[in-house]
mmCIF file of C-alpha atoms in Angstrom:
data_model
loop_
_atom_site.group_PDB
_atom_site.id
_atom_site.type_symbol
_atom_site.label_atom_id
_atom_site.label_comp_id
_atom_site.label_asym_id
_atom_site.label_seq_id
_atom_site.Cartn_x
_atom_site.Cartn_y
_atom_site.Cartn_z
ATOM 1 C CA MET A 22 112.356 18.465 76.154
ATOM 2 C CA THR A 23 115.892 17.074 75.980
ATOM 3 C CA GLU A 24 116.362 13.458 77.046
ATOM 4 C CA LYS A 25 118.328 13.261 80.293
ATOM 5 C CA GLU A 26 121.810 11.814 80.122
ATOM 6 C CA THR A 27 121.851 8.381 81.761
ATOM 7 C CA ILE A 28 124.498 6.817 83.975
ATOM 8 C CA VAL A 29 124.079 3.037 83.791
ATOM 9 C CA VAL A 30 125.167 1.092 86.895
ATOM 10 C CA ILE A 31 125.669 -2.638 86.300
ATOM 11 C CA GLY A 32 125.232 -4.871 89.344
ATOM 12 C CA ALA A 33 122.834 -4.723 92.301
ATOM 13 C CA GLY A 34 125.050 -6.227 94.972
ATOM 14 C CA ILE A 35 126.083 -4.132 97.953
ATOM 15 C CA ILE A 36 128.646 -2.156 95.897
ATOM 16 C CA GLY A 37 126.273 -1.516 92.984
ATOM 17 C CA LEU A 38 123.338 -0.532 95.210
ATOM 18 C CA SER A 39 125.464 1.810 97.338
ATOM 19 C CA THR A 40 127.118 3.371 94.291
ATOM 20 C CA ALA A 41 123.841 3.904 92.417
ATOM 21 C CA LEU A 42 122.230 5.552 95.445
ATOM 22 C CA TYR A 43 125.233 7.747 96.244
ATOM 23 C CA ILE A 44 125.582 8.984 92.662
ATOM 24 C CA GLN A 45 121.836 9.603 92.458
ATOM 25 C CA LYS A 46 121.882 11.732 95.632
ATOM 26 C CA HIS A 47 124.481 14.077 94.124
ATOM 27 C CA LEU A 48 123.368 14.386 90.486
ATOM 28 C CA SER A 49 122.054 17.487 88.759
ATOM 29 C CA PRO A 50 118.511 17.277 87.298
ATOM 30 C CA SER A 51 120.005 16.861 83.786
ATOM 31 C CA GLN A 52 121.234 13.318 84.598
ATOM 32 C CA ARG A 53 119.630 10.150 85.892
ATOM 33 C CA VAL A 54 120.773 6.707 87.067
ATOM 34 C CA LEU A 55 119.602 3.396 85.590
ATOM 35 C CA LEU A 56 120.440 0.370 87.763
ATOM 36 C CA THR A 57 120.671 -2.837 85.755
ATOM 37 C CA ALA A 58 121.520 -6.344 86.930
ATOM 38 C CA ARG A 59 120.859 -10.039 86.551
ATOM 39 C CA ASP A 60 120.077 -10.392 90.277
ATOM 40 C CA PHE A 61 118.279 -8.054 92.671
ATOM 41 C CA PRO A 62 117.640 -8.273 96.442
ATOM 42 C CA HIS A 63 114.606 -10.510 95.881
ATOM 43 C CA SER A 64 116.818 -13.019 93.988
ATOM 44 C CA THR A 65 118.414 -16.175 95.359
ATOM 45 C CA SER A 66 121.649 -17.071 93.605
ATOM 46 C CA LEU A 67 124.999 -18.476 94.665
ATOM 47 C CA ASN A 68 126.649 -15.903 92.428
ATOM 48 C CA TYR A 69 124.786 -13.002 94.020
ATOM 49 C CA ALA A 70 126.796 -12.839 97.216
ATOM 50 C CA SER A 71 125.439 -9.784 99.057
ATOM 51 C CA PRO A 72 122.253 -11.232 100.630
ATOM 52 C CA TRP A 73 124.291 -14.153 102.008
ATOM 53 C CA ALA A 74 126.767 -11.968 103.868
ATOM 54 C CA GLY A 75 127.186 -11.984 107.668
ATOM 55 C CA ALA A 76 127.693 -8.988 107.855
ATOM 56 C CA HIS A 77 129.602 -6.993 110.446
ATOM 57 C CA TYR A 78 132.124 -4.167 110.489
ATOM 58 C CA ARG A 79 135.512 -5.484 111.584
ATOM 59 C CA PRO A 80 138.901 -3.859 110.878
ATOM 60 C CA VAL A 81 141.604 -5.856 109.082
ATOM 61 C CA PRO A 82 145.145 -4.854 110.109
ATOM 62 C CA GLY A 83 147.743 -4.532 107.367
ATOM 63 C CA SER A 84 150.181 -2.013 105.962
ATOM 64 C CA ASN A 85 150.328 -2.489 102.176
ATOM 65 C CA ALA A 86 148.717 -0.128 99.652
ATOM 66 C CA GLN A 87 145.571 -2.246 99.370
ATOM 67 C CA HIS A 88 145.036 -2.234 103.140
ATOM 68 C CA THR A 89 145.612 1.525 103.334
ATOM 69 C CA ARG A 90 143.067 2.176 100.579
ATOM 70 C CA GLU A 91 140.505 -0.182 102.092
ATOM 71 C CA GLU A 92 140.977 1.287 105.562
ATOM 72 C CA ALA A 93 140.093 4.763 104.270
ATOM 73 C CA GLN A 94 136.959 3.354 102.594
ATOM 74 C CA ALA A 95 136.041 1.395 105.711
ATOM 75 C CA ARG A 96 136.307 4.439 107.997
ATOM 76 C CA ARG A 97 133.836 6.367 105.868
ATOM 77 C CA THR A 98 131.473 3.393 105.779
ATOM 78 C CA TYR A 99 131.678 3.148 109.595
ATOM 79 C CA ALA A 100 130.614 6.801 109.866
ATOM 80 C CA HIS A 101 127.745 6.163 107.434
ATOM 81 C CA PHE A 102 126.577 3.086 109.389
ATOM 82 C CA ARG A 103 126.616 5.201 112.563
ATOM 83 C CA THR A 104 124.164 7.623 110.935
ATOM 84 C CA LEU A 105 121.956 4.845 109.543
ATOM 85 C CA ALA A 106 121.777 2.977 112.857
ATOM 86 C CA ALA A 107 120.677 6.181 114.618
ATOM 87 C CA GLN A 108 118.269 7.541 112.017
ATOM 88 C CA GLU A 109 116.992 4.643 109.856
ATOM 89 C CA PRO A 110 115.972 1.666 112.025
ATOM 90 C CA GLY A 111 114.338 -0.027 109.033
ATOM 91 C CA ALA A 112 117.636 -0.222 107.146
ATOM 92 C CA GLY A 113 118.767 -3.276 109.108
ATOM 93 C CA VAL A 114 121.976 -1.703 110.487
ATOM 94 C CA GLN A 115 122.450 -1.879 114.264
ATOM 95 C CA SER A 116 125.067 -0.560 116.681
ATOM 96 C CA ILE A 117 126.509 -3.369 118.794
ATOM 97 C CA THR A 118 129.539 -4.381 120.846
ATOM 98 C CA GLY A 119 132.356 -6.037 118.885
ATOM 99 C CA ILE A 120 134.678 -8.436 120.688
ATOM 100 C CA GLU A 121 137.827 -10.099 119.353
ATOM 101 C CA HIS A 122 139.719 -12.929 121.047
ATOM 102 C CA LEU A 123 142.941 -14.151 119.394
ATOM 103 C CA GLU A 124 144.851 -17.176 120.693
ATOM 104 C CA ASN A 125 147.757 -16.820 118.280
ATOM 105 C CA PRO A 126 147.818 -13.194 117.072
ATOM 106 C CA PRO A 127 149.673 -12.588 113.775
ATOM 107 C CA ALA A 128 152.503 -10.034 113.762
ATOM 108 C CA GLU A 129 150.320 -7.214 112.417
ATOM 109 C CA TYR A 130 148.171 -7.425 115.582
ATOM 110 C CA LEU A 131 151.210 -6.897 117.811
ATOM 111 C CA ASP A 132 152.268 -3.649 116.129
ATOM 112 C CA GLU A 133 150.698 -0.897 118.254
ATOM 113 C CA LYS A 134 151.023 1.746 115.530
ATOM 114 C CA ASN A 135 149.305 -0.577 113.069
ATOM 115 C CA ILE A 136 146.456 -1.310 115.492
ATOM 116 C CA GLN A 137 145.851 2.372 116.220
ATOM 117 C CA ALA A 138 145.760 3.064 112.481
ATOM 118 C CA VAL A 139 142.961 0.566 111.814
ATOM 119 C CA TYR A 140 141.102 0.372 115.151
ATOM 120 C CA GLY A 141 141.658 3.903 116.458
ATOM 121 C CA HIS A 142 138.525 5.383 114.842
ATOM 122 C CA LEU A 143 136.193 2.897 116.489
ATOM 123 C CA ASP A 144 133.977 4.253 119.262
ATOM 124 C CA GLY A 145 134.914 2.850 122.672
ATOM 125 C CA PHE A 146 137.961 0.908 121.449
ATOM 126 C CA GLU A 147 139.888 -0.708 124.313
ATOM 127 C CA TYR A 148 142.193 -3.620 124.963
ATOM 128 C CA LEU A 149 140.791 -6.348 127.180
ATOM 129 C CA GLN A 150 142.740 -7.113 130.336
ATOM 130 C CA PRO A 151 144.009 -10.668 130.972
ATOM 131 C CA GLU A 152 141.309 -11.248 133.592
ATOM 132 C CA GLU A 153 138.608 -10.297 131.045
ATOM 133 C CA VAL A 154 139.472 -12.978 128.478
ATOM 134 C CA PRO A 155 139.583 -16.788 128.502
ATOM 135 C CA GLY A 156 142.936 -18.217 129.582
ATOM 136 C CA ASP A 157 144.085 -19.285 126.118
ATOM 137 C CA VAL A 158 143.462 -15.842 124.556
ATOM 138 C CA LYS A 159 146.631 -13.761 124.064
ATOM 139 C CA TRP A 160 145.078 -10.645 122.459
ATOM 140 C CA GLY A 161 141.631 -9.232 123.060
ATOM 141 C CA VAL A 162 139.792 -5.995 122.247
ATOM 142 C CA ARG A 163 136.326 -4.492 122.574
ATOM 143 C CA TYR A 164 134.721 -1.672 120.589
ATOM 144 C CA LYS A 165 131.409 -0.350 119.285
ATOM 145 C CA THR A 166 130.656 -1.594 115.819
ATOM 146 C CA PHE A 167 127.759 -2.428 113.510
ATOM 147 C CA VAL A 168 126.012 -5.555 112.297
ATOM 148 C CA VAL A 169 123.881 -5.649 109.172
ATOM 149 C CA ASN A 170 120.894 -7.792 108.236
ATOM 150 C CA SER A 171 122.185 -8.057 104.689
ATOM 151 C CA PRO A 172 118.951 -9.013 102.818
ATOM 152 C CA VAL A 173 117.070 -6.223 104.625
ATOM 153 C CA TYR A 174 119.777 -3.610 103.982
ATOM 154 C CA CYS A 175 120.064 -4.495 100.278
ATOM 155 C CA ALA A 176 116.278 -4.229 99.884
ATOM 156 C CA TRP A 177 116.303 -0.918 101.787
ATOM 157 C CA LEU A 178 119.004 0.550 99.500
ATOM 158 C CA LEU A 179 117.027 -0.484 96.419
ATOM 159 C CA ARG A 180 113.821 0.984 97.844
ATOM 160 C CA GLU A 181 115.571 4.290 98.625
ATOM 161 C CA PHE A 182 116.929 4.395 95.077
ATOM 162 C CA VAL A 183 113.505 3.778 93.527
ATOM 163 C CA LEU A 184 111.702 6.235 95.836
ATOM 164 C CA ARG A 185 114.154 8.923 94.743
ATOM 165 C CA GLY A 186 113.181 8.334 91.122
ATOM 166 C CA GLY A 187 115.798 5.763 90.154
ATOM 167 C CA GLU A 188 114.989 3.318 87.382
ATOM 168 C CA VAL A 189 115.666 -0.413 87.518
ATOM 169 C CA LYS A 190 116.032 -2.990 84.744
ATOM 170 C CA GLU A 191 116.678 -6.731 85.006
ATOM 171 C CA TYR A 192 119.209 -7.634 82.354
ATOM 172 C CA THR A 193 121.816 -10.371 81.975
ATOM 173 C CA PHE A 194 124.987 -8.918 80.485
ATOM 174 C CA VAL A 195 127.387 -10.780 78.245
ATOM 175 C CA ASP A 196 129.530 -7.700 77.587
ATOM 176 C CA LEU A 197 129.810 -4.361 79.370
ATOM 177 C CA ARG A 198 129.298 -2.498 76.105
ATOM 178 C CA GLU A 199 125.653 -3.579 76.115
ATOM 179 C CA GLY A 200 125.157 -0.939 78.804
ATOM 180 C CA PHE A 201 125.520 1.843 76.253
ATOM 181 C CA TYR A 202 122.377 0.638 74.431
ATOM 182 C CA LEU A 203 120.008 0.557 77.413
ATOM 183 C CA ALA A 204 119.059 4.237 77.158
ATOM 184 C CA GLU A 205 119.049 7.000 74.544
ATOM 185 C CA ARG A 206 121.928 9.060 75.958
ATOM 186 C CA VAL A 207 124.355 7.067 78.080
ATOM 187 C CA GLY A 208 127.138 9.205 79.528
ATOM 188 C CA ALA A 209 128.943 6.403 81.377
ATOM 189 C CA VAL A 210 128.613 2.757 82.383
ATOM 190 C CA VAL A 211 129.632 1.895 85.958
ATOM 191 C CA ASN A 212 130.774 -1.714 86.296
ATOM 192 C CA CYS A 213 129.854 -2.988 89.778
ATOM 193 C CA SER A 214 129.507 -6.571 88.553
ATOM 194 C CA GLY A 215 131.497 -8.238 91.344
ATOM 195 C CA LEU A 216 133.917 -10.290 89.284
ATOM 196 C CA GLY A 217 134.195 -7.919 86.335
ATOM 197 C CA PHE A 218 134.004 -9.328 82.821
ATOM 198 C CA GLY A 219 136.959 -11.541 81.924
ATOM 199 C CA ASP A 220 139.377 -9.936 84.389
ATOM 200 C CA GLU A 221 142.145 -12.502 84.901
ATOM 201 C CA LYS A 222 142.834 -11.113 88.381
ATOM 202 C CA SER A 223 139.281 -11.879 89.546
ATOM 203 C CA TYR A 224 138.390 -15.069 91.400
ATOM 204 C CA ILE A 225 135.729 -16.381 93.759
ATOM 205 C CA ILE A 226 136.102 -17.185 97.442
ATOM 206 C CA ARG A 227 133.572 -19.774 98.565
ATOM 207 C CA GLY A 228 132.120 -19.082 101.971
ATOM 208 C CA GLN A 229 129.981 -21.377 104.094
ATOM 209 C CA THR A 230 128.229 -20.190 107.224
ATOM 210 C CA CYS A 231 125.338 -21.388 109.346
ATOM 211 C CA LEU A 232 122.266 -19.339 110.297
ATOM 212 C CA VAL A 233 120.996 -20.225 113.775
ATOM 213 C CA ARG A 234 118.157 -19.003 116.009
ATOM 214 C CA ASN A 235 120.361 -18.549 119.084
ATOM 215 C CA PRO A 236 120.486 -14.846 120.028
ATOM 216 C CA CYS A 237 123.673 -12.998 120.925
ATOM 217 C CA SER A 238 124.191 -9.428 122.163
ATOM 218 C CA ALA A 239 127.640 -8.905 120.574
ATOM 219 C CA THR A 240 129.506 -9.840 117.420
ATOM 220 C CA ILE A 241 132.383 -12.061 118.507
ATOM 221 C CA THR A 242 135.431 -13.023 116.441
ATOM 222 C CA ARG A 243 137.671 -15.794 117.740
ATOM 223 C CA GLN A 244 140.997 -16.921 116.331
ATOM 224 C CA ASN A 245 141.997 -20.442 117.362
ATOM 225 C CA SER A 246 145.566 -21.455 118.200
ATOM 226 C CA ASP A 247 145.916 -23.247 114.820
ATOM 227 C CA GLY A 248 145.215 -19.948 113.006
ATOM 228 C CA SER A 249 141.636 -20.795 112.001
ATOM 229 C CA TRP A 250 138.885 -18.233 112.625
ATOM 230 C CA SER A 251 135.409 -18.513 114.080
ATOM 231 C CA PHE A 252 132.770 -15.823 114.518
ATOM 232 C CA CYS A 253 129.155 -15.041 115.331
ATOM 233 C CA ILE A 254 127.218 -12.143 113.842
ATOM 234 C CA PRO A 255 123.694 -11.408 115.103
ATOM 235 C CA ARG A 256 121.401 -10.081 112.374
ATOM 236 C CA PRO A 257 119.255 -7.086 113.378
ATOM 237 C CA LEU A 258 115.447 -7.111 113.209
ATOM 238 C CA GLY A 259 115.145 -10.717 114.367
ATOM 239 C CA GLY A 260 117.239 -12.210 111.580
ATOM 240 C CA GLY A 261 118.958 -14.893 113.669
ATOM 241 C CA THR A 262 122.722 -15.239 114.139
ATOM 242 C CA ILE A 263 125.349 -16.144 111.552
ATOM 243 C CA ILE A 264 128.003 -18.634 112.670
ATOM 244 C CA GLY A 265 131.089 -18.675 110.456
ATOM 245 C CA GLY A 266 133.085 -19.084 108.642
ATOM 246 C CA THR A 267 135.158 -20.399 105.811
ATOM 247 C CA LYS A 268 137.220 -18.830 103.039
ATOM 248 C CA GLN A 269 137.934 -21.214 100.156
ATOM 249 C CA PRO A 270 139.481 -19.481 97.112
ATOM 250 C CA HIS A 271 138.651 -20.987 93.688
ATOM 251 C CA ASN A 272 136.223 -23.522 95.218
ATOM 252 C CA TRP A 273 133.155 -23.820 92.989
ATOM 253 C CA ASP A 274 131.233 -26.406 95.053
ATOM 254 C CA PRO A 275 127.652 -25.058 95.356
ATOM 255 C CA ASN A 276 126.594 -27.561 98.028
ATOM 256 C CA PRO A 277 126.776 -27.001 101.791
ATOM 257 C CA SER A 278 129.109 -29.472 103.474
ATOM 258 C CA MET A 279 127.662 -31.153 106.562
ATOM 259 C CA GLU A 280 131.224 -31.769 107.738
ATOM 260 C CA THR A 281 131.957 -28.047 107.472
ATOM 261 C CA ARG A 282 128.736 -27.230 109.331
ATOM 262 C CA ALA A 283 129.702 -29.576 112.159
ATOM 263 C CA GLN A 284 133.158 -27.984 112.389
ATOM 264 C CA LEU A 285 131.787 -24.415 112.364
ATOM 265 C CA LEU A 286 129.317 -25.177 115.138
ATOM 266 C CA ALA A 287 131.835 -27.172 117.190
ATOM 267 C CA ASN A 288 134.354 -24.315 117.044
ATOM 268 C CA ALA A 289 131.753 -21.709 118.004
ATOM 269 C CA ALA A 290 130.257 -23.844 120.788
ATOM 270 C CA LYS A 291 133.543 -23.491 122.711
ATOM 271 C CA TRP A 292 132.980 -19.791 123.303
ATOM 272 C CA PHE A 293 129.415 -18.840 122.248
ATOM 273 C CA PRO A 294 127.394 -17.181 125.073
ATOM 274 C CA PHE A 295 124.477 -19.618 125.063
ATOM 275 C CA GLN A 296 121.315 -18.593 126.896
ATOM 276 C CA GLU A 297 119.964 -20.665 129.745
ATOM 277 C CA GLY A 298 117.854 -23.556 128.494
ATOM 278 C CA SER A 299 119.731 -23.989 125.205
ATOM 279 C CA ARG A 300 121.794 -26.891 126.635
ATOM 280 C CA GLY A 301 124.810 -25.471 124.838
ATOM 281 C CA GLU A 302 123.440 -26.408 121.427
ATOM 282 C CA PHE A 303 122.744 -24.421 118.277
ATOM 283 C CA ASP A 304 119.251 -24.304 116.769
ATOM 284 C CA VAL A 305 120.053 -24.364 113.038
ATOM 285 C CA ILE A 306 117.829 -22.554 110.540
ATOM 286 C CA ARG A 307 119.853 -23.183 107.388
ATOM 287 C CA ASP A 308 123.277 -23.565 105.830
ATOM 288 C CA VAL A 309 124.502 -20.660 103.717
ATOM 289 C CA VAL A 310 126.904 -20.904 100.768
ATOM 290 C CA GLY A 311 127.950 -17.841 98.774
ATOM 291 C CA ARG A 312 130.709 -16.826 96.364
ATOM 292 C CA ARG A 313 132.573 -13.678 97.308
ATOM 293 C CA PRO A 314 133.851 -11.796 94.227
ATOM 294 C CA ALA A 315 137.520 -11.214 94.990
ATOM 295 C CA ARG A 316 140.396 -9.775 93.009
ATOM 296 C CA GLU A 317 144.173 -9.975 93.329
ATOM 297 C CA GLY A 318 145.429 -6.643 94.626
ATOM 298 C CA GLY A 319 141.974 -5.586 95.796
ATOM 299 C CA MET A 320 139.164 -3.709 94.099
ATOM 300 C CA ARG A 321 139.514 -2.215 90.645
ATOM 301 C CA ILE A 322 138.343 1.391 90.752
ATOM 302 C CA GLU A 323 139.333 3.171 87.559
ATOM 303 C CA VAL A 324 138.069 4.771 84.363
ATOM 304 C CA GLU A 325 138.462 3.042 80.990
ATOM 305 C CA ARG A 326 137.932 5.056 77.810
ATOM 306 C CA ASP A 327 139.021 2.685 75.070
ATOM 307 C CA GLN A 328 135.776 0.755 74.513
ATOM 308 C CA GLY A 329 134.728 2.764 71.481
ATOM 309 C CA GLN A 330 131.199 3.514 72.636
ATOM 310 C CA GLY A 331 132.086 5.629 75.669
ATOM 311 C CA VAL A 332 133.427 5.613 79.186
ATOM 312 C CA ILE A 333 133.343 2.663 81.587
ATOM 313 C CA VAL A 334 134.014 3.159 85.291
ATOM 314 C CA HIS A 335 135.106 -0.032 87.047
ATOM 315 C CA ALA A 336 134.274 -0.768 90.694
ATOM 316 C CA TYR A 337 134.428 -4.487 91.481
ATOM 317 C CA GLY A 338 136.341 -7.176 93.346
ATOM 318 C CA ALA A 339 135.630 -6.331 97.014
ATOM 319 C CA GLY A 340 135.894 -9.956 98.147
ATOM 320 C CA GLY A 341 134.553 -10.543 101.652
ATOM 321 C CA ARG A 342 134.614 -6.857 102.656
ATOM 322 C CA GLY A 343 131.819 -5.519 100.444
ATOM 323 C CA PHE A 344 129.603 -4.260 103.274
ATOM 324 C CA GLU A 345 132.519 -2.818 105.270
ATOM 325 C CA LEU A 346 133.827 -0.856 102.274
ATOM 326 C CA SER A 347 130.549 -0.136 100.470
ATOM 327 C CA TRP A 348 129.833 3.527 101.212
ATOM 328 C CA GLY A 349 133.511 4.501 100.999
ATOM 329 C CA VAL A 350 133.744 2.800 97.598
ATOM 330 C CA ALA A 351 130.604 4.608 96.422
ATOM 331 C CA GLU A 352 132.161 7.944 97.417
ATOM 332 C CA ASP A 353 135.411 7.082 95.629
ATOM 333 C CA VAL A 354 133.557 6.131 92.437
ATOM 334 C CA TYR A 355 131.574 9.371 92.533
ATOM 335 C CA ASP A 356 134.714 11.475 93.126
ATOM 336 C CA LEU A 357 136.516 9.732 90.259
ATOM 337 C CA MET A 358 133.583 10.376 87.913
ATOM 338 C CA ARG A 359 133.386 14.007 88.998
ATOM 339 C CA GLN A 360 137.111 14.522 88.377
ATOM 340 C CA CYS A 361 136.705 13.033 84.896
ATOM 341 C CA GLY A 362 133.769 15.289 84.041
ATOM 342 C CA LEU A 363 131.226 12.419 83.945
ATOM 343 C CA ILE A 364 129.035 13.859 86.699
ATOM 344 C CA LYS A 365 127.094 17.080 86.593
ATOM 345 C CA GLU A 366 126.852 18.020 90.246
ATOM 346 C CA LYS A 367 123.663 19.087 91.948
ATOM 347 C CA ALA A 368 123.730 22.838 92.554
ATOM 348 C CA SER A 369 124.495 23.804 96.168
ATOM 349 C CA LEU A 370 121.741 25.601 98.018
#
């Protein structure tokens, strides 16, 4: 019996898990997927960002090439989340109302064509009328979106992959080329490592949020008049509510700042829909610090053939939008591999 050709996926964050599962679902029986990583959903590590994420689906207006590419990936992920929320309650993805209140909307939010391009696909999208928003809010919208209990969803993706026959190996990589030695016949190595390996365009964005017990029936994003942002993201399946958030590029401090926590909670307390009996206070479970793997110019999704051993497919650098882009990225990686002859497709029935 001939040994199956192996596709090695490096990285078990949201991009790696989604990519491994998507490729696996579309492979012919002559290939298999081996998922290898230093950290898996049971791990706790500052440098393993996915389980720390909020996470909710929220469009980001913009008109450059990166925004256009990400918007296409996000739309496909939105459609996938719609299916999961309806059919897989254990996945930790839930349909919910999304609300945005901006006190000082940037120019891209005032361009109607731009807004329709990035918000138009959302179910139930509508502008809020002046009487529906607080007095200091200049721009408000409502739409149906999705929130994700990120640790639950990551564990669910891994379980789906394993139940479908996927193999998993804990391994700490020093060099991508090690991937070619982890099986007998490796056809390609897919680099979903987050920051890549030595990519000068890659950098971390430190994020600090606060997990609280206070429930909320919507995910609310608020922009303050000074340009700072505040948000709440309820986690499905009783996972509490995330209050955020910060974005600090190149900040390597691993410790939660009590000053930052106080500021996050003070900002959110101005608009959070507290339940009766809470006295307008947050019941804090824990502080959360994670490092988002970002990259100048956005994600690197391309094939590299000059490593000597074989073909490497790069898919890393999603920054803070990993969950929003995840399924669209997985599809793009698969399509790229298929075009390059690295995938033997499952026969159609």
